[in-house]
XYZ file of C-alpha atoms in Angstrom:
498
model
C 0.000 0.000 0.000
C 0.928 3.815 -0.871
C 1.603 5.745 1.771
C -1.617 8.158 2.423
C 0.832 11.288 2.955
C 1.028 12.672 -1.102
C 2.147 15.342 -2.849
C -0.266 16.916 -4.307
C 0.537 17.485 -8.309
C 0.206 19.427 -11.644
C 1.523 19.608 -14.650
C 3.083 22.183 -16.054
C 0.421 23.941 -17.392
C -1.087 24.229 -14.357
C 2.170 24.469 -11.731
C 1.197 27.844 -9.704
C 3.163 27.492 -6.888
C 3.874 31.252 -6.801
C 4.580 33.409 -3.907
C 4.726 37.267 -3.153
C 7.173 39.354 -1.864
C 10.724 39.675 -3.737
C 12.034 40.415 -7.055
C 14.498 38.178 -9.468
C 17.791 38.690 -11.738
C 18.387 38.267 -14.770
C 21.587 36.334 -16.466
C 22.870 34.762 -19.374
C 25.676 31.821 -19.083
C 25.684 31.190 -23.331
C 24.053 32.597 -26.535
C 23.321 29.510 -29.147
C 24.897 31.186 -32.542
C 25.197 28.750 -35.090
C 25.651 24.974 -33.470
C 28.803 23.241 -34.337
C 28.407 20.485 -36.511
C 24.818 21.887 -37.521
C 23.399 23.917 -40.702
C 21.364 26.606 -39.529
C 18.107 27.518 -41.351
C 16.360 30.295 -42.290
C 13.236 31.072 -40.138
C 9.885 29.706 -41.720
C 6.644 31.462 -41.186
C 5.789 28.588 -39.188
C 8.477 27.484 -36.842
C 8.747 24.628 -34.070
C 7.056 25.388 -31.228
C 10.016 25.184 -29.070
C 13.600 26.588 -31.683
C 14.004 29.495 -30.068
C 16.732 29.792 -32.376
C 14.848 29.240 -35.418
C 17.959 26.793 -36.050
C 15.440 23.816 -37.312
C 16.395 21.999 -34.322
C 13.689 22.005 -30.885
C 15.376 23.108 -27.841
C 14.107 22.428 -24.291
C 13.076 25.091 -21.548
C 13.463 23.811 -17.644
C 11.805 25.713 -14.940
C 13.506 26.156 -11.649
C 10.718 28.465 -9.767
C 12.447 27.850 -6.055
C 15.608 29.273 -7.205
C 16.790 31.743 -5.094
C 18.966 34.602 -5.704
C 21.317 36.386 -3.584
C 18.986 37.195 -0.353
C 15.512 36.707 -2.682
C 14.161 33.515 -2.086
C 12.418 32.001 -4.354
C 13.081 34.341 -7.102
C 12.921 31.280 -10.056
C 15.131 30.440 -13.432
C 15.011 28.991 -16.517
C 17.163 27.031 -18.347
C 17.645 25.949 -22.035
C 19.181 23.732 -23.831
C 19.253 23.835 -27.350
C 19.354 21.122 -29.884
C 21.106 19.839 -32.740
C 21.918 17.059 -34.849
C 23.557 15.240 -31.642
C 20.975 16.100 -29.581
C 20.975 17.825 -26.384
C 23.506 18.563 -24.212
C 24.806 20.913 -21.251
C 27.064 22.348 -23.352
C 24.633 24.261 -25.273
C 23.096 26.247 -22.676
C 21.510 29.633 -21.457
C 20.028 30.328 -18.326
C 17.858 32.498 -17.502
C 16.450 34.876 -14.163
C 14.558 38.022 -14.021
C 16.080 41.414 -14.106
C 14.382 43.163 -11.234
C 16.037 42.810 -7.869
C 14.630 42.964 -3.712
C 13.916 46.618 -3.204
C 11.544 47.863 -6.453
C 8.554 48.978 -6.224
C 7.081 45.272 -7.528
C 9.228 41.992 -7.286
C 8.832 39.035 -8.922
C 8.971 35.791 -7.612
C 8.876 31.765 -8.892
C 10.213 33.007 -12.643
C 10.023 29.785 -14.479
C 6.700 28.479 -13.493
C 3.973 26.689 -16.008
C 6.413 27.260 -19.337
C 5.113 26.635 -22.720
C 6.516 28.123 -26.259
C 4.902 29.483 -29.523
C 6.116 31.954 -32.041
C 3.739 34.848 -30.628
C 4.871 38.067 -32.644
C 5.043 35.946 -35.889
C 9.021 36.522 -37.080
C 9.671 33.065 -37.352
C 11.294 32.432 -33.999
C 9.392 30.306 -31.023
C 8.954 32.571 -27.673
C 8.794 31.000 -24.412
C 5.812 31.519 -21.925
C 6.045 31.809 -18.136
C 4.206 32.133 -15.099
C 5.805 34.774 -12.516
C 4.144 35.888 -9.593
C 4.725 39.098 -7.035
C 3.065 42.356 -6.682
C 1.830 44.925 -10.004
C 0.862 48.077 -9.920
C -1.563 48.992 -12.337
C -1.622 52.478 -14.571
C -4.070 54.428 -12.017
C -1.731 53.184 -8.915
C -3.159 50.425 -7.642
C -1.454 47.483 -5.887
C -2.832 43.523 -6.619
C -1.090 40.463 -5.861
C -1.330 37.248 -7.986
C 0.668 35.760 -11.309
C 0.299 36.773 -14.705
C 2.027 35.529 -17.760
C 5.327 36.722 -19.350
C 7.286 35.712 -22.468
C 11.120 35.949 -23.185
C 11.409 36.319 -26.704
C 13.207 33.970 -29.413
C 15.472 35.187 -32.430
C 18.900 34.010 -34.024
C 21.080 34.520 -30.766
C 18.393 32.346 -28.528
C 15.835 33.912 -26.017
C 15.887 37.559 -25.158
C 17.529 37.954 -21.466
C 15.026 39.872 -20.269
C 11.199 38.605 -20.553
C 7.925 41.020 -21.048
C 5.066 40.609 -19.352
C 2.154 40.129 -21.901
C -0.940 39.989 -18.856
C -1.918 43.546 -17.532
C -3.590 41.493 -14.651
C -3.300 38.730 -12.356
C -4.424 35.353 -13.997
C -4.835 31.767 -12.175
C -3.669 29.870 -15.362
C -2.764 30.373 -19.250
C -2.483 28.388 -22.481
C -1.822 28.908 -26.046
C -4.100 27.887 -28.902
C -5.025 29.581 -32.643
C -8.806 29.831 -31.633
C -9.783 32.084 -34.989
C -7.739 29.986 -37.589
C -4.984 33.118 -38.255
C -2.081 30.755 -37.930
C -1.459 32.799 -35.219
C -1.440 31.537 -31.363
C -3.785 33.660 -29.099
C -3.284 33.770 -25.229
C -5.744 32.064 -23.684
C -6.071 32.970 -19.577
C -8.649 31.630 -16.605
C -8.922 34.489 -13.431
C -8.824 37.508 -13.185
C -9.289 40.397 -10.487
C -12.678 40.617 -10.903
C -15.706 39.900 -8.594
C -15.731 36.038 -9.650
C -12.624 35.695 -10.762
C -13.036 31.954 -11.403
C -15.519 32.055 -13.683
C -13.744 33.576 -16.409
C -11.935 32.613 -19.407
C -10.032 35.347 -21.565
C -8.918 35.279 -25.325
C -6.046 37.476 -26.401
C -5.590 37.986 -30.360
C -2.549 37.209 -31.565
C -0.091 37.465 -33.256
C 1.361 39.971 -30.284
C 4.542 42.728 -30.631
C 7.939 43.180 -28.850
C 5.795 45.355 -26.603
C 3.334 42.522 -25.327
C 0.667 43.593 -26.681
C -2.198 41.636 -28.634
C -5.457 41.879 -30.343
C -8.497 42.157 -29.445
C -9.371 40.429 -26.312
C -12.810 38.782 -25.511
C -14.173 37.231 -22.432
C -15.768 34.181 -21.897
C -18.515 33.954 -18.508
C -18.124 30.555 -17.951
C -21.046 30.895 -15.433
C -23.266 31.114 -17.661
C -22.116 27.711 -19.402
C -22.234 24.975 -16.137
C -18.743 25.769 -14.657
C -16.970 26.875 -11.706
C -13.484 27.040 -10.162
C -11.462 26.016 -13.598
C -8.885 24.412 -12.749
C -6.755 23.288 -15.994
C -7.247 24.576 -19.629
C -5.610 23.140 -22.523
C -6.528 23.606 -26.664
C -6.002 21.752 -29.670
C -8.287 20.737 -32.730
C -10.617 17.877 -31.703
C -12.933 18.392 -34.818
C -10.459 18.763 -37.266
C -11.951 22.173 -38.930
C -8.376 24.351 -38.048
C -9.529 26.009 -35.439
C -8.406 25.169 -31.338
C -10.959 23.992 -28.919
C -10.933 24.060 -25.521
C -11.041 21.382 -22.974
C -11.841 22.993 -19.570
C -11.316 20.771 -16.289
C -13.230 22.100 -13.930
C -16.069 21.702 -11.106
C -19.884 22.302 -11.889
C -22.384 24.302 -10.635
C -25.033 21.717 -11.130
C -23.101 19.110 -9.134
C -20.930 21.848 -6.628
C -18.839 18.992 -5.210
C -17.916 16.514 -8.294
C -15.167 17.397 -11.212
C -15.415 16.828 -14.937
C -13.675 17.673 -18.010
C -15.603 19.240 -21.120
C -14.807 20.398 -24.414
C -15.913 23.775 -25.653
C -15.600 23.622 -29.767
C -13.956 26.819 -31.328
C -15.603 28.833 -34.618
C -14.584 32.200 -36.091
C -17.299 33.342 -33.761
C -16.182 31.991 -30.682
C -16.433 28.916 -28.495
C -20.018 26.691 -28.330
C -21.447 25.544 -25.178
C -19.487 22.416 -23.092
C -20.241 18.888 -23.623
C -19.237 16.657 -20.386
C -16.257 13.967 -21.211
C -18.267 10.764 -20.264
C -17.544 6.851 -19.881
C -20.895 4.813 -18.578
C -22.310 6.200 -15.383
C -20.619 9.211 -14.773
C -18.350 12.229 -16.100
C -14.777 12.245 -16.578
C -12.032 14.229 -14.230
C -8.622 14.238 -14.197
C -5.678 16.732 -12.703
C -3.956 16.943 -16.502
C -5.023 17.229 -19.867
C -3.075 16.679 -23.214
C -4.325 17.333 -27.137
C -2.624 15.336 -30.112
C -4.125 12.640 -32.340
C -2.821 9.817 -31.349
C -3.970 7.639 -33.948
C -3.979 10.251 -37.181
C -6.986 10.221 -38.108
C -7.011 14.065 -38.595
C -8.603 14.294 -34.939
C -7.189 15.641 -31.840
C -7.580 12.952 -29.428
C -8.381 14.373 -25.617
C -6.040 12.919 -23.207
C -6.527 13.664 -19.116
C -4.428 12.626 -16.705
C -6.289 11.119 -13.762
C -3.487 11.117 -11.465
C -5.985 10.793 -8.027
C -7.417 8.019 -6.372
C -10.381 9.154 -5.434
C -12.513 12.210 -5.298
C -16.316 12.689 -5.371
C -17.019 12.217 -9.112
C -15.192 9.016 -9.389
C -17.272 5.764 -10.786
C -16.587 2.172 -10.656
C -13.995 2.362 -13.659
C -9.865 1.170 -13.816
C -8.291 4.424 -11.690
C -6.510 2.370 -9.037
C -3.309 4.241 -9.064
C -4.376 7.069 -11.068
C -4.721 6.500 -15.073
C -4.656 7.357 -18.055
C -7.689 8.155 -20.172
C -8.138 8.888 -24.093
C -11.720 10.316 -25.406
C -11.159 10.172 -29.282
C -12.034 13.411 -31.458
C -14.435 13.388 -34.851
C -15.896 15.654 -36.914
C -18.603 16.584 -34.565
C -16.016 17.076 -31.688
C -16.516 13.839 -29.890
C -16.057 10.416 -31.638
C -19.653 9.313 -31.887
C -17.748 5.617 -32.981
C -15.045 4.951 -30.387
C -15.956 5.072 -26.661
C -12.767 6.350 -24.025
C -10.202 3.680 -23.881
C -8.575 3.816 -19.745
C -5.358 2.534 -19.454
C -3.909 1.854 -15.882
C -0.943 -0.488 -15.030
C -3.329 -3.342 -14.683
C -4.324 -3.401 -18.391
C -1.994 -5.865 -20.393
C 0.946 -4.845 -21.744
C 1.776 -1.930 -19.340
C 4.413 -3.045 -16.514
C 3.648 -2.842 -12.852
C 0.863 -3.227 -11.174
C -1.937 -0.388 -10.311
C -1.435 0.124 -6.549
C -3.311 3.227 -4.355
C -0.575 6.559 -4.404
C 0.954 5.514 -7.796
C -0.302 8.788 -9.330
C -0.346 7.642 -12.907
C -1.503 10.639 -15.171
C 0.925 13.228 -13.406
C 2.802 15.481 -16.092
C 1.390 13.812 -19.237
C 3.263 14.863 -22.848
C 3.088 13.740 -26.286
C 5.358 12.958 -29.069
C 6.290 10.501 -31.359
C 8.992 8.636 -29.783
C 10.070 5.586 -32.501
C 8.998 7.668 -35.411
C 6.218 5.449 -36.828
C 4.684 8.617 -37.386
C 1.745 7.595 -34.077
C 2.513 9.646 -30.770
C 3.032 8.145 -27.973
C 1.657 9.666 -24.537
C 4.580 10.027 -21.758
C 3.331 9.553 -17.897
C 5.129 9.965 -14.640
C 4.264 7.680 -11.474
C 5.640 9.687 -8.685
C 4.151 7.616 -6.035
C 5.588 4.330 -7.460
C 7.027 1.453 -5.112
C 9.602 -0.790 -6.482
C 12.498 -2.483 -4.633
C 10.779 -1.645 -1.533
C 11.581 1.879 -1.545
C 8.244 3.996 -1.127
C 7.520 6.600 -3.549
C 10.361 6.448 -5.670
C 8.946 7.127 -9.152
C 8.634 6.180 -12.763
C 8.090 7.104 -15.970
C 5.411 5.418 -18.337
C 5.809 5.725 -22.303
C 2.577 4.312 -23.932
C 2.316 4.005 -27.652
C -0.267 5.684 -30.500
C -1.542 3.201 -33.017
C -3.707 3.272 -35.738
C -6.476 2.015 -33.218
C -5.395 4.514 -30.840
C -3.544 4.471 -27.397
C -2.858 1.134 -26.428
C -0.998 -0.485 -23.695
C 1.107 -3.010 -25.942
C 4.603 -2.192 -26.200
C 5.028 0.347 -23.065
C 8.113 1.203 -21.420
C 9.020 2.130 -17.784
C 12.028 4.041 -16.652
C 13.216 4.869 -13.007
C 16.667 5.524 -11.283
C 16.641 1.838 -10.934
C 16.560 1.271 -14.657
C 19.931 0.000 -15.655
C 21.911 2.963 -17.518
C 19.724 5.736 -16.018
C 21.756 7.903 -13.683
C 21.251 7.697 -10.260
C 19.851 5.897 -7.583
C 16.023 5.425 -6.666
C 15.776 6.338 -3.129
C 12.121 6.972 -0.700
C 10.313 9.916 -1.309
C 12.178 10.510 -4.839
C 8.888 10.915 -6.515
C 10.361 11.003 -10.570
C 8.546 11.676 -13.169
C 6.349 14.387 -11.571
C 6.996 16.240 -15.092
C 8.056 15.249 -18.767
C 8.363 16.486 -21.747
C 9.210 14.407 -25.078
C 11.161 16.914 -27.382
C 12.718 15.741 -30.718
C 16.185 17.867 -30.318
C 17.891 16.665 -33.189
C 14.874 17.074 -35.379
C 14.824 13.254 -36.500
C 11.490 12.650 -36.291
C 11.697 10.416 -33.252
C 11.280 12.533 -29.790
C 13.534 11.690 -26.942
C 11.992 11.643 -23.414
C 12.578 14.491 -20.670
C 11.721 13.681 -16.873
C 12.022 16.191 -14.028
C 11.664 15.938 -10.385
C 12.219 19.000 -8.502
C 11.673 17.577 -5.120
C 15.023 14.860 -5.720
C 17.452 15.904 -3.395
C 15.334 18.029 -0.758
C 13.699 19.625 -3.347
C 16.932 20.778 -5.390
C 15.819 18.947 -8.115
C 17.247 16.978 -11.412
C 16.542 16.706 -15.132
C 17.377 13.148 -16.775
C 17.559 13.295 -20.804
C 17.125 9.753 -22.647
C 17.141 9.662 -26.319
C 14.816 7.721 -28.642
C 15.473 5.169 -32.001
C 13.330 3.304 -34.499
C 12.607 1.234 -31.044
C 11.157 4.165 -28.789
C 13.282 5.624 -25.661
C 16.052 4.011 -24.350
C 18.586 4.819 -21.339
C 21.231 4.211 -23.062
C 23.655 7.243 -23.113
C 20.916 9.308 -20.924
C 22.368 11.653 -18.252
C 20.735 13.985 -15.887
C 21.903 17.105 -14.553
C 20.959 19.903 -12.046
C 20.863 23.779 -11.522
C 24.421 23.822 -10.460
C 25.267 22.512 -13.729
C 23.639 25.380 -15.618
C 25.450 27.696 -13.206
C 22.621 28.848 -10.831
C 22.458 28.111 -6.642
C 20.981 24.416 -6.486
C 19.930 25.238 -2.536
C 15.450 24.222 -3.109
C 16.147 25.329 -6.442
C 13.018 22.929 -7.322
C 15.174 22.216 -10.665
C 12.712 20.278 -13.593
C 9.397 21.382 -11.884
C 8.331 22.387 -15.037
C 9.574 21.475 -19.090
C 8.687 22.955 -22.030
């Protein structure tokens, strides 16, 4: 049995573990010009999501929100490393903190938090995203406390040192998605400083200038459509028309104490009413939620991570440490053909065994890790027991097909996995976030795990490559803040990848 004491976690998109109180610094430990061994390209009008460099190569961003600096606690970095045709490596580096220090009239604090990249200005060059929180004064003086969303900005030298903030006002959550079918990606935010705060959702036009500013922005009142308290957003297109859609987890008004996850479908007049993500008796929840199509059939296949035991809207269906659950897009939104497929680690093919605490469904990402041209869905376990150490984590890989998600073929890595670095010891908790990120632009993503509670909450990366047979640990190495030349002391290194 698990132990009953968890962590309670979030992905990345959802990460706000931000305080108030102190400001941050910003630094730069390497520029990416052109990578040795590599032919840079010339910007296209629609780049990576994540080459900041606009090299043809992704990079990867790593959060470190508990970084401190000099007497600011908690201040927060980032750090990248780029790509190339060998891949990722600390070498190729830049790290990253914010530019205000203790003492102005509004710090900063947990820099780093809930990243995510798009090209928002449109010059060919992926941005990264960020959640910082701390103090703002607004234009008429006054004072509010929260997080709001900032963006450092890509080009040929790598990300701009210092990032601008792109929310005038405090915001419980963001995501990116093109919800008018510009081919730009609008800002889409949940909260704001307003009477109910939690009942709204915001959409910001992009594409945005240097300046942080947008389009037009327009408001969803989500009270008006069933929902309350929001608690994860994510887009992508589920009905295949070009246009992002919106799947809101959230709690209901009609049923105040159960959780659900619906999709709103996007138009070029805004977002339709919700329909409820259902399996059999009862709605579907989850603490994480993922878009991609996982078996190509021009879909985007919804993918929530449901990483709890229990809560009051579970039914009588597989979630004995936490699962993993795939509604299927179709033209209408929802598949009308395929019901949700669950996948836990008692369904064959997926190793371990489903035990209470496991947490399966914690940081889910998707790529395409053996290049069969299917992705593949990427889970931690945090809570995992092995070896009889308690809590020590893992990392699930499960594979797209054409039928779909399945369970056939997964992979599981840990500390304990021969050729990871490391050691699995109690309480490690890996895999509370991943990433899959194709560095060397082969078409076969390599795997990313972070757990920024490893080592008293210091916090480590590991980086395994992939081949024509999916991830492997061979020649995988992991690395911490100290590496990338920031204080490792809580730094909270990996808490969030992009």
């Amino acid at each position: 049995m698990k132990s009953s004491s968890r962590r309670s976690v979030r992905s990345r998109r959802i990460r706000l573990a931000i305080a108030t109180g102190v400001a941050l610094t910003a630094g730069l430990l390497w520029v990416p010009a052109a990578q040795a061994g590599t032919s840079p390209t010339t910007p296209s009008s629609r780049p990576l999501h994540d080459d900041f460099n606009g090299d043809g190569y992704p990079d990867l961003a790593i959060g470190a929100p508990g970084t401190a600096l000099g007497s600011q606690q908690k201040a927060g970095a980032i750090t990248v490393l780029y790509g190339s045709s060998r891949g990722m490596s600390t070498s190729r580096k830049q790290s990253l903190t914010w530019s205000q220090r203790t003492g102005t009239a509004d710090p900063k604090q947990s820099y780093g938090s809930a990243l995510q990249s798009a090209d928002l200005d449109g010059d060919g060059y992926a941005d990264l995203l960020s959640l910082v929180g701390g103090s703002i004064t607004t234009g008429g003086g006054t004072r509010a406390s929260g997080h709001w969303v900032t963006v450092n900005w890509g080009g040929p030298k790598g990300l701009s040192a210092t990032p601008t903030p792109l929310t005038a006002t405090t915001v419980s959550g963001y995501t990116l998605g093109d919800v008018d079918g510009d081919h730009h990606p609008d800002l889409i935010t949940w909260g704001a400083p307003v009477d109910h705060p939690e009942q709204q959702v915001s959409v910001e036009k992009g594409p945005f200038t240097r300046a942080g500013a947008g389009g037009a922005v327009s408001t969803l009142d989500i009270a008006s459509t069933d929902f309350i308290h929001p608690t994860l957003v994510t887009a992508g297109d589920v009905n295949g028309d070009g246009i992002a859609d919106l799947a809101v987890g959230t709690s209901s008004s009609e049923e105040s104490d159960s959780r659900g996850v619906a999709v709103l479908l996007g138009s070029e007049t805004g977002f339709g009413r919700p329909t409820w993500l259902r399996d059999g008796i009862g709605r579907i929840g989850g603490e994480d939620l993922a878009i991609g199509d996982l078996n190509r059939d021009g879909y985007g296949d919804i993918v929530v991570g449901h990483s709890f035991d229990g809560y009051d809207s579970d039914v009588e269906l597989p979630t004995k440490g936490g699962a993993v659950i795939v509604v299927y897009g179709g033209p209408q939104g929802l598949s009308t053909t395929r019901k949700p497929v669950w996948i836990n680690q008692d369904t064959p093919g997926v190793p371990g065994v489903g035990e209470y605490g496991d947490g399966m469904g914690t940081g889910l990402s998707i790529g395409d890790t053996d290049g069969d041209g299917y992705p593949d869905v990427a889970t931690g376990l945090p809570g995992e027991d092995f070896d009889g150490i308690t809590n020590a984590g893992s990392v699930l890989v499960l594979r797209g097909s054409a039928n779909g998600l399945t369970g056939t073929g997964a992979k599981v890595f840990s500390q304990n996995t021969t050729g990871v670095p490391g050691t699995a010891e109690k309480g490690d908790r890996f895999g509370l976030s991943t990433a899959l990120v194709d560095a060397n632009a082969d078409h076969k993503a390599g795997l990313v795990v972070g757990d920024p509670i490893e080592n008293a909450s210091n916090g480590s990366v590991w980086v395994f490559s992939a081949g024509s047979g999916g991830i492997t640990a061979d020649g995988s190495f992991s690395f911490g803040a100290a590496t990338a030349g920031l204080p490792n002391h809580q730094a909270e290194f990996g808490e969030s990848l992009d």
